[in-house]
Amino acid sequence: MLYLLNCNISLILIISRLRVYSCNQREDLNTDERLSSERRCFVRTIQNHCALGLQEIHSGEAAAMDAFRKQASKLREQVAKQQQAVIKQFGGSGYESSEVMVIDEVELQMHHQLEKLYRSTRSGREFQKEVVKAAEAFTAVGYKHIEAGTKLSEDCSRYGAENAYDEALAKATSVYGEARKHVEREQDDFNRLLFTQVLEPLRAMINGTPLEDARHLAQRYSKMRQEAEAQAAEVFRRQARVRESPIPDNVAKLHAAETRMQELKANMAVLGKEAAAALSAVEAQQQRLTFQRLVAMVEGERTYHERVATILGNIETEVVSEKQRKEAAPPVIPLNHTSDKTKYFLAEAVHAFDAETDKELSLAVGDFVVVRKVNPSGWSEGECKGRAGWFPSKYVEKRQRVPTNYTAAEVY
């Protein structure tokens, strides 16, 4: 290529000089008509040779460029074939899909069965991996909950112990702190269940030898099928050569190719049955194990939530009942709040009331009470039948006098 370029440059320089020379000569011819015909012939000859040289250079360059284009095209085709081979080897499913009938219809059905089983076991393994990821995420979140809940339990217990003067809140925090420990124990039990009954069995199945062995058998069958497909094409070529030239050498090569094809056919029949049986067993085991682990995870989670709900329900019941008891208790009025000017009045019980503490006064419908104190909280203090205590104010109604059929002993 460089040689052609150098020749091109040299010829261009020669042509340029000749043109200059020709122009000079024309000027001399115009001024001097004595230029000989031989010199004009010589100039024309040189010009013709230069034109032919330029044509040869251009044709040589075109031929070289065509050669380069052909070589580049071949390289592109080779690279594309190599890329397809790499994609086929590493990017495929591991089992070659094909609709070509290599041997017969029975073999094609076996190929379709193996392809279906191969894809099914691959899908089952991927789903098992997703379940494992979810269980791992649940476990990680559970341990974080345990850490946060344990700290909250300690804080509640500490507050309840250090603030006993605030009776209601102190007791509520103490109760919650103690119950929170049980909640975290339930969370820890659920995490252990996920690990032992979900994670470990599924991981063992995913990385187990039976699955890999079965898939390896299917891959061997796929490679052998590709080899049989190539061998069938070889037999076809050998048969064509024998028909064209039935010489002993071609006949012997045809017999060798047919023998090899029969060997591949027999090996494929045995390997196909073995691979199909192994993949079917793995597929059934995958489905059974995955179903069992899902059920175990659902049952474990349901049990965990039920127990936590029971614990929280007990907390709520205890805290709310304590609050209600506190609010329902008779008010404690300091002695300095009483006055000598307090007016007593007579009241009749219109609703029955059962005392729950010794500070309260039980009433029956129709009892007359001497009310001595009335508190804004809704409780009143009085005396009835020789007993004194607190009772709800709305359970009695004020009366002006005692009926005539009642004696003083029945009232006081």
Coordinates of C-alpha atoms in Angstrom, one line a residue:
M1 CA 0.0 0.0 0.0
L2 CA 2.8 2.4 0.9
Y3 CA 4.6 1.5 -2.3
L4 CA 1.5 2.4 -4.4
L5 CA 1.2 5.7 -2.6
N6 CA 4.9 6.6 -3.2
C7 CA 4.4 5.8 -6.9
N8 CA 1.4 7.9 -7.1
I9 CA 3.2 10.9 -5.5
S10 CA 6.2 10.5 -7.9
L11 CA 4.0 10.3 -11.0
I12 CA 2.0 13.4 -9.8
L13 CA 5.3 15.3 -9.6
I14 CA 6.4 14.1 -13.0
I15 CA 3.1 15.2 -14.5
S16 CA 3.3 18.6 -12.9
R17 CA 6.8 19.1 -14.3
L18 CA 5.8 18.0 -17.7
R19 CA 2.9 20.3 -17.7
V20 CA 5.1 23.2 -16.8
Y21 CA 7.5 22.1 -19.4
S22 CA 4.7 21.7 -21.9
C23 CA 3.5 25.2 -21.2
N24 CA 7.0 26.6 -21.7
Q25 CA 7.3 24.7 -24.9
R26 CA 4.0 26.1 -26.1
E27 CA 5.2 29.6 -25.4
D28 CA 8.4 28.8 -27.4
L29 CA 6.3 27.4 -30.2
N30 CA 4.2 30.5 -30.3
T31 CA 7.4 32.6 -30.4
D32 CA 9.5 30.1 -32.3
E33 CA 7.8 27.9 -35.0
R34 CA 11.0 25.9 -35.6
L35 CA 10.2 23.3 -32.9
S36 CA 10.7 19.9 -34.5
S37 CA 7.9 17.3 -34.9
E38 CA 10.0 14.8 -33.0
R39 CA 9.9 16.9 -29.9
R40 CA 6.1 17.2 -30.0
C41 CA 5.8 13.4 -30.5
F42 CA 8.1 12.9 -27.5
V43 CA 6.0 15.1 -25.3
R44 CA 2.8 13.4 -26.3
T45 CA 4.3 10.0 -25.6
I46 CA 5.4 11.1 -22.2
Q47 CA 1.9 12.4 -21.5
N48 CA 0.3 9.2 -22.6
H49 CA 2.6 7.1 -20.4
C50 CA 1.8 9.3 -17.4
A51 CA -1.9 8.9 -18.0
L52 CA -1.6 5.1 -18.2
G53 CA 0.5 5.1 -15.0
L54 CA -2.2 7.1 -13.2
Q55 CA -4.9 4.6 -14.3
E56 CA -2.8 1.7 -13.1
I57 CA -2.3 3.4 -9.7
H58 CA -6.0 4.0 -9.3
S59 CA -6.9 0.5 -10.3
G60 CA -4.3 -0.9 -7.8
E61 CA -5.7 1.3 -5.0
A62 CA -9.2 0.0 -5.8
A63 CA -8.0 -3.6 -5.7
A64 CA -6.2 -3.0 -2.4
M65 CA -9.3 -1.4 -0.8
D66 CA -11.5 -4.3 -2.0
A67 CA -9.1 -6.7 -0.4
F68 CA -9.2 -4.8 2.8
R69 CA -13.0 -4.7 2.8
K70 CA -13.2 -8.4 2.3
Q71 CA -10.7 -9.1 5.1
A72 CA -12.6 -6.7 7.4
S73 CA -15.9 -8.4 6.6
K74 CA -14.4 -11.8 7.4
L75 CA -13.2 -10.6 10.7
R76 CA -16.6 -9.2 11.6
E77 CA -18.2 -12.5 10.8
Q78 CA -15.7 -14.3 13.0
V79 CA -16.3 -11.9 15.9
A80 CA -20.0 -12.3 15.5
K81 CA -19.8 -16.1 15.6
Q82 CA -17.6 -16.0 18.7
Q83 CA -20.0 -13.6 20.4
Q84 CA -22.9 -15.9 19.7
A85 CA -21.0 -18.9 21.0
V86 CA -20.2 -17.0 24.3
I87 CA -23.8 -15.9 24.7
K88 CA -25.0 -19.4 24.0
Q89 CA -22.6 -20.9 26.5
F90 CA -22.9 -18.4 29.4
G91 CA -26.2 -16.6 28.8
G92 CA -28.5 -19.4 27.9
S93 CA -30.7 -21.5 30.2
G94 CA -28.1 -24.4 30.3
Y95 CA -30.4 -26.6 28.1
E96 CA -30.4 -26.0 24.3
S97 CA -33.9 -25.4 23.0
S98 CA -34.5 -26.8 19.5
E99 CA -37.4 -28.0 17.4
V100 CA -35.2 -30.0 15.0
M101 CA -36.0 -33.8 14.8
V102 CA -32.6 -35.3 15.2
I103 CA -33.5 -39.0 15.3
D104 CA -37.3 -39.6 15.5
E105 CA -40.5 -38.4 17.1
V106 CA -39.9 -40.3 20.3
E107 CA -36.5 -38.6 20.8
L108 CA -38.1 -35.1 20.1
Q109 CA -40.7 -35.8 22.8
M110 CA -38.0 -36.8 25.2
H111 CA -36.1 -33.5 24.4
H112 CA -39.3 -31.5 25.0
Q113 CA -39.9 -33.3 28.3
L114 CA -36.3 -32.6 29.5
E115 CA -36.5 -29.0 28.5
K116 CA -39.8 -28.6 30.4
L117 CA -38.4 -30.3 33.5
Y118 CA -35.1 -28.3 33.3
R119 CA -37.0 -25.0 33.2
S120 CA -39.4 -26.1 35.9
T121 CA -36.6 -27.0 38.3
R122 CA -34.8 -23.8 37.5
S123 CA -38.0 -21.8 38.3
G124 CA -38.5 -23.8 41.5
R125 CA -35.0 -23.0 42.7
E126 CA -35.3 -19.3 41.9
F127 CA -38.6 -19.2 43.9
Q128 CA -36.9 -21.0 46.8
K129 CA -34.2 -18.3 46.7
E130 CA -36.8 -15.6 47.0
V131 CA -38.4 -17.3 50.0
V132 CA -35.0 -17.5 51.6
K133 CA -34.4 -13.8 51.0
A134 CA -37.7 -13.0 52.6
A135 CA -37.1 -15.2 55.6
E136 CA -33.7 -13.6 56.1
A137 CA -35.2 -10.1 55.9
F138 CA -37.9 -11.1 58.5
T139 CA -35.2 -12.5 60.8
A140 CA -33.1 -9.3 60.5
V141 CA -36.1 -7.1 61.2
G142 CA -37.0 -9.4 64.1
Y143 CA -33.7 -9.0 65.8
K144 CA -33.9 -5.2 65.4
H145 CA -37.3 -5.3 67.0
I146 CA -35.9 -7.4 69.9
E147 CA -33.1 -4.9 70.4
A148 CA -35.5 -1.9 70.5
G149 CA -38.1 -3.7 72.6
T150 CA -35.6 -4.9 75.2
K151 CA -34.4 -1.3 75.6
L152 CA -38.0 0.0 75.9
S153 CA -38.7 -2.7 78.5
E154 CA -35.7 -1.7 80.6
D155 CA -36.7 2.0 80.4
C156 CA -40.3 1.3 81.4
S157 CA -39.2 -0.8 84.4
R158 CA -36.7 1.8 85.5
Y159 CA -39.3 4.6 85.3
G160 CA -41.8 2.6 87.3
A161 CA -39.3 1.9 90.0
E162 CA -38.0 5.5 90.2
N163 CA -41.4 7.3 90.0
A164 CA -43.5 5.3 92.4
Y165 CA -45.2 8.5 93.7
D166 CA -47.1 8.7 90.3
E167 CA -49.1 5.6 91.1
A168 CA -51.1 5.1 88.0
L169 CA -48.4 5.8 85.4
A170 CA -45.7 4.0 87.4
K171 CA -47.8 0.9 87.6
A172 CA -48.7 1.0 83.9
T173 CA -45.1 1.4 82.8
S174 CA -44.0 -1.4 85.1
V175 CA -46.7 -3.7 83.8
Y176 CA -45.8 -2.8 80.2
G177 CA -42.1 -3.2 80.7
E178 CA -42.5 -6.7 82.2
A179 CA -44.9 -7.7 79.4
R180 CA -42.6 -6.4 76.8
K181 CA -40.0 -9.0 77.8
H182 CA -42.5 -11.7 76.9
V183 CA -43.1 -10.1 73.5
E184 CA -39.4 -10.1 72.7
R185 CA -39.2 -13.8 73.8
E186 CA -42.0 -14.6 71.3
Q187 CA -40.1 -12.7 68.6
D188 CA -36.9 -14.6 69.3
D189 CA -38.9 -17.9 69.1
F190 CA -40.3 -16.9 65.8
N191 CA -36.8 -16.1 64.5
R192 CA -35.5 -19.5 65.5
L193 CA -38.5 -21.1 63.8
L194 CA -37.7 -19.3 60.6
F195 CA -34.1 -20.4 60.7
T196 CA -34.6 -24.1 61.6
Q197 CA -37.8 -24.8 59.6
V198 CA -37.5 -22.5 56.6
L199 CA -34.0 -21.2 56.0
E200 CA -32.0 -24.4 56.6
P201 CA -34.2 -26.8 54.6
L202 CA -34.5 -24.5 51.6
R203 CA -30.8 -23.7 51.5
A204 CA -30.0 -27.4 51.7
M205 CA -32.3 -28.0 48.7
I206 CA -31.0 -25.1 46.7
N207 CA -27.3 -26.1 47.1
G208 CA -28.0 -29.8 47.2
T209 CA -26.3 -32.5 45.1
P210 CA -29.5 -34.1 43.7
L211 CA -30.5 -30.9 41.9
E212 CA -27.1 -30.3 40.5
D213 CA -26.7 -33.9 39.4
A214 CA -30.1 -34.0 37.6
R215 CA -29.4 -30.7 35.8
H216 CA -25.9 -31.9 34.8
L217 CA -27.5 -35.0 33.2
A218 CA -29.9 -32.8 31.3
Q219 CA -27.0 -30.7 30.1
R220 CA -25.1 -33.8 29.0
Y221 CA -28.1 -34.9 27.0
S222 CA -28.4 -31.5 25.3
K223 CA -24.7 -31.6 24.3
M224 CA -25.1 -35.1 23.0
R225 CA -28.2 -34.1 21.0
Q226 CA -26.2 -31.3 19.4
E227 CA -23.5 -33.8 18.5
A228 CA -26.1 -36.1 17.1
E229 CA -27.5 -33.3 15.0
A230 CA -24.1 -32.6 13.5
Q231 CA -23.5 -36.3 13.0
A232 CA -26.8 -36.6 11.1
A233 CA -25.7 -33.8 8.8
E234 CA -22.4 -35.7 8.3
V235 CA -24.2 -38.9 7.4
F236 CA -26.3 -36.9 4.9
R237 CA -23.1 -35.5 3.3
R238 CA -21.4 -38.9 3.2
Q239 CA -24.5 -40.4 1.5
A240 CA -24.4 -37.7 -1.2
R241 CA -20.7 -38.4 -1.8
V242 CA -21.4 -42.1 -2.1
R243 CA -24.1 -41.4 -4.6
E244 CA -21.8 -39.2 -6.6
S245 CA -18.7 -41.4 -6.3
P246 CA -19.3 -44.9 -4.8
I247 CA -15.6 -45.6 -4.2
P248 CA -14.6 -47.8 -1.3
D249 CA -13.1 -44.9 0.6
N250 CA -16.4 -42.9 0.6
V251 CA -18.4 -46.1 1.4
A252 CA -16.2 -46.8 4.4
K253 CA -16.5 -43.3 5.7
L254 CA -20.3 -43.5 5.3
H255 CA -20.4 -46.7 7.3
A256 CA -18.2 -45.1 10.1
A257 CA -20.5 -42.1 10.2
E258 CA -23.7 -44.3 10.4
T259 CA -22.1 -46.4 13.1
R260 CA -21.3 -43.3 15.2
M261 CA -24.9 -42.1 14.7
Q262 CA -26.2 -45.4 16.0
E263 CA -24.0 -45.2 19.1
L264 CA -25.2 -41.6 19.8
K265 CA -28.8 -42.8 19.4
A266 CA -28.4 -45.6 21.9
N267 CA -26.5 -43.4 24.4
M268 CA -29.2 -40.7 24.1
A269 CA -32.0 -43.1 24.8
V270 CA -30.3 -44.3 28.0
L271 CA -29.2 -40.8 29.1
G272 CA -32.6 -39.3 28.3
K273 CA -34.5 -41.7 30.6
E274 CA -32.0 -41.2 33.4
A275 CA -32.1 -37.4 33.2
A276 CA -35.9 -37.4 33.0
A277 CA -36.2 -39.6 36.1
A278 CA -33.7 -37.5 38.0
L279 CA -35.3 -34.2 37.1
S280 CA -38.8 -35.5 37.8
A281 CA -37.8 -36.6 41.3
V282 CA -36.1 -33.3 42.0
E283 CA -39.2 -31.4 40.7
A284 CA -41.5 -33.3 43.0
Q285 CA -39.2 -32.8 46.0
Q286 CA -38.9 -29.1 45.3
Q287 CA -42.6 -28.6 45.2
R288 CA -43.2 -30.7 48.3
L289 CA -40.5 -29.1 50.4
T290 CA -41.4 -25.5 49.3
F291 CA -45.1 -26.1 50.1
Q292 CA -44.2 -27.5 53.6
R293 CA -41.9 -24.6 54.4
L294 CA -44.4 -22.0 53.3
V295 CA -47.0 -23.7 55.6
A296 CA -44.6 -23.8 58.5
M297 CA -43.8 -20.1 58.0
V298 CA -47.5 -19.2 57.9
E299 CA -48.3 -21.2 61.0
G300 CA -45.3 -19.8 62.9
E301 CA -46.2 -16.3 62.0
R302 CA -49.8 -16.8 63.0
T303 CA -48.8 -18.3 66.3
Y304 CA -46.4 -15.5 67.0
H305 CA -49.1 -12.8 66.3
E306 CA -51.7 -14.6 68.4
R307 CA -49.4 -14.8 71.4
V308 CA -48.3 -11.2 71.1
A309 CA -52.0 -10.2 70.8
T310 CA -52.8 -12.1 74.0
I311 CA -49.9 -10.4 75.8
L312 CA -50.9 -7.0 74.7
G313 CA -54.6 -7.7 75.5
N314 CA -53.6 -8.6 79.0
I315 CA -51.6 -5.4 79.4
E316 CA -54.5 -3.3 78.2
T317 CA -56.9 -5.1 80.5
E318 CA -54.7 -4.6 83.6
V319 CA -53.8 -1.0 82.8
V320 CA -57.4 0.0 81.9
S321 CA -58.9 -1.7 85.0
E322 CA -56.4 0.0 87.2
K323 CA -57.3 3.3 85.7
Q324 CA -61.0 2.7 86.1
R325 CA -60.6 1.6 89.7
K326 CA -58.6 4.7 90.4
E327 CA -61.2 6.9 88.8
A328 CA -64.1 5.1 90.6
A329 CA -62.6 5.3 94.1
P330 CA -64.1 7.8 96.5
P331 CA -62.3 11.1 96.7
V332 CA -59.9 11.8 99.5
I333 CA -60.8 15.2 101.0
P334 CA -58.4 16.7 103.5
L335 CA -59.8 17.6 106.8
N336 CA -58.9 21.2 106.4
H337 CA -61.4 21.4 103.5
T338 CA -64.4 20.7 105.9
S339 CA -66.3 23.4 107.5
D340 CA -68.6 23.7 110.5
K341 CA -71.1 25.4 108.3
T342 CA -71.6 22.3 106.2
K343 CA -75.3 21.5 105.9
Y344 CA -76.6 18.0 106.2
F345 CA -79.6 16.8 104.2
L346 CA -81.7 13.8 103.8
A347 CA -81.6 11.7 100.6
E348 CA -83.3 8.5 99.4
A349 CA -81.5 5.8 97.4
V350 CA -83.0 5.4 93.9
H351 CA -80.4 2.9 92.7
A352 CA -78.7 0.0 94.5
F353 CA -75.0 0.4 95.1
D354 CA -72.6 -2.3 96.3
A355 CA -69.5 -1.1 98.1
E356 CA -66.2 -2.5 96.8
T357 CA -63.9 -1.0 99.6
D358 CA -64.4 -0.3 103.3
K359 CA -64.5 3.4 102.5
E360 CA -67.7 3.0 100.4
L361 CA -71.3 2.6 101.6
S362 CA -73.6 0.0 100.2
L363 CA -77.2 1.2 99.5
A364 CA -80.4 -0.5 98.6
V365 CA -83.3 1.1 96.8
G366 CA -85.4 3.0 99.3
D367 CA -82.7 3.5 101.9
F368 CA -82.6 6.9 103.5
V369 CA -79.2 8.5 103.9
V370 CA -78.0 11.5 105.9
V371 CA -75.7 13.2 103.3
R372 CA -72.8 15.0 105.0
K373 CA -70.5 15.8 102.1
V374 CA -71.0 16.2 98.4
N375 CA -67.8 16.2 96.2
P376 CA -67.6 17.7 92.6
S377 CA -66.2 14.4 91.4
G378 CA -69.6 12.9 91.7
W379 CA -69.3 11.2 95.0
S380 CA -71.1 11.9 98.3
E381 CA -70.3 10.9 101.8
G382 CA -73.1 10.0 104.3
E383 CA -74.5 7.6 106.9
C384 CA -77.2 5.0 106.7
K385 CA -78.3 2.4 109.2
G386 CA -75.3 3.1 111.5
R387 CA -72.7 2.8 108.7
A388 CA -70.9 5.7 107.0
G389 CA -69.1 5.8 103.6
W390 CA -68.9 7.2 100.1
F391 CA -71.4 6.4 97.3
P392 CA -72.2 7.9 93.9
S393 CA -74.2 11.1 94.2
K394 CA -76.5 10.3 91.3
Y395 CA -77.7 7.1 93.1
V396 CA -79.7 9.2 95.6
E397 CA -82.3 12.0 95.5
K398 CA -82.8 14.7 98.1
R399 CA -85.9 14.4 100.4
Q400 CA -87.4 16.9 102.8
R401 CA -88.5 14.4 105.4
V402 CA -88.7 10.7 106.3
P403 CA -91.9 8.9 105.6
T404 CA -94.1 8.3 108.6
N405 CA -93.8 4.5 108.3
Y406 CA -90.0 4.7 108.9
T407 CA -88.4 4.9 112.3
A408 CA -85.3 6.8 113.3
A409 CA -83.4 3.5 113.8
E410 CA -84.0 2.5 110.2
V411 CA -82.5 5.8 109.0
Y412 CA -79.7 6.2 111.4

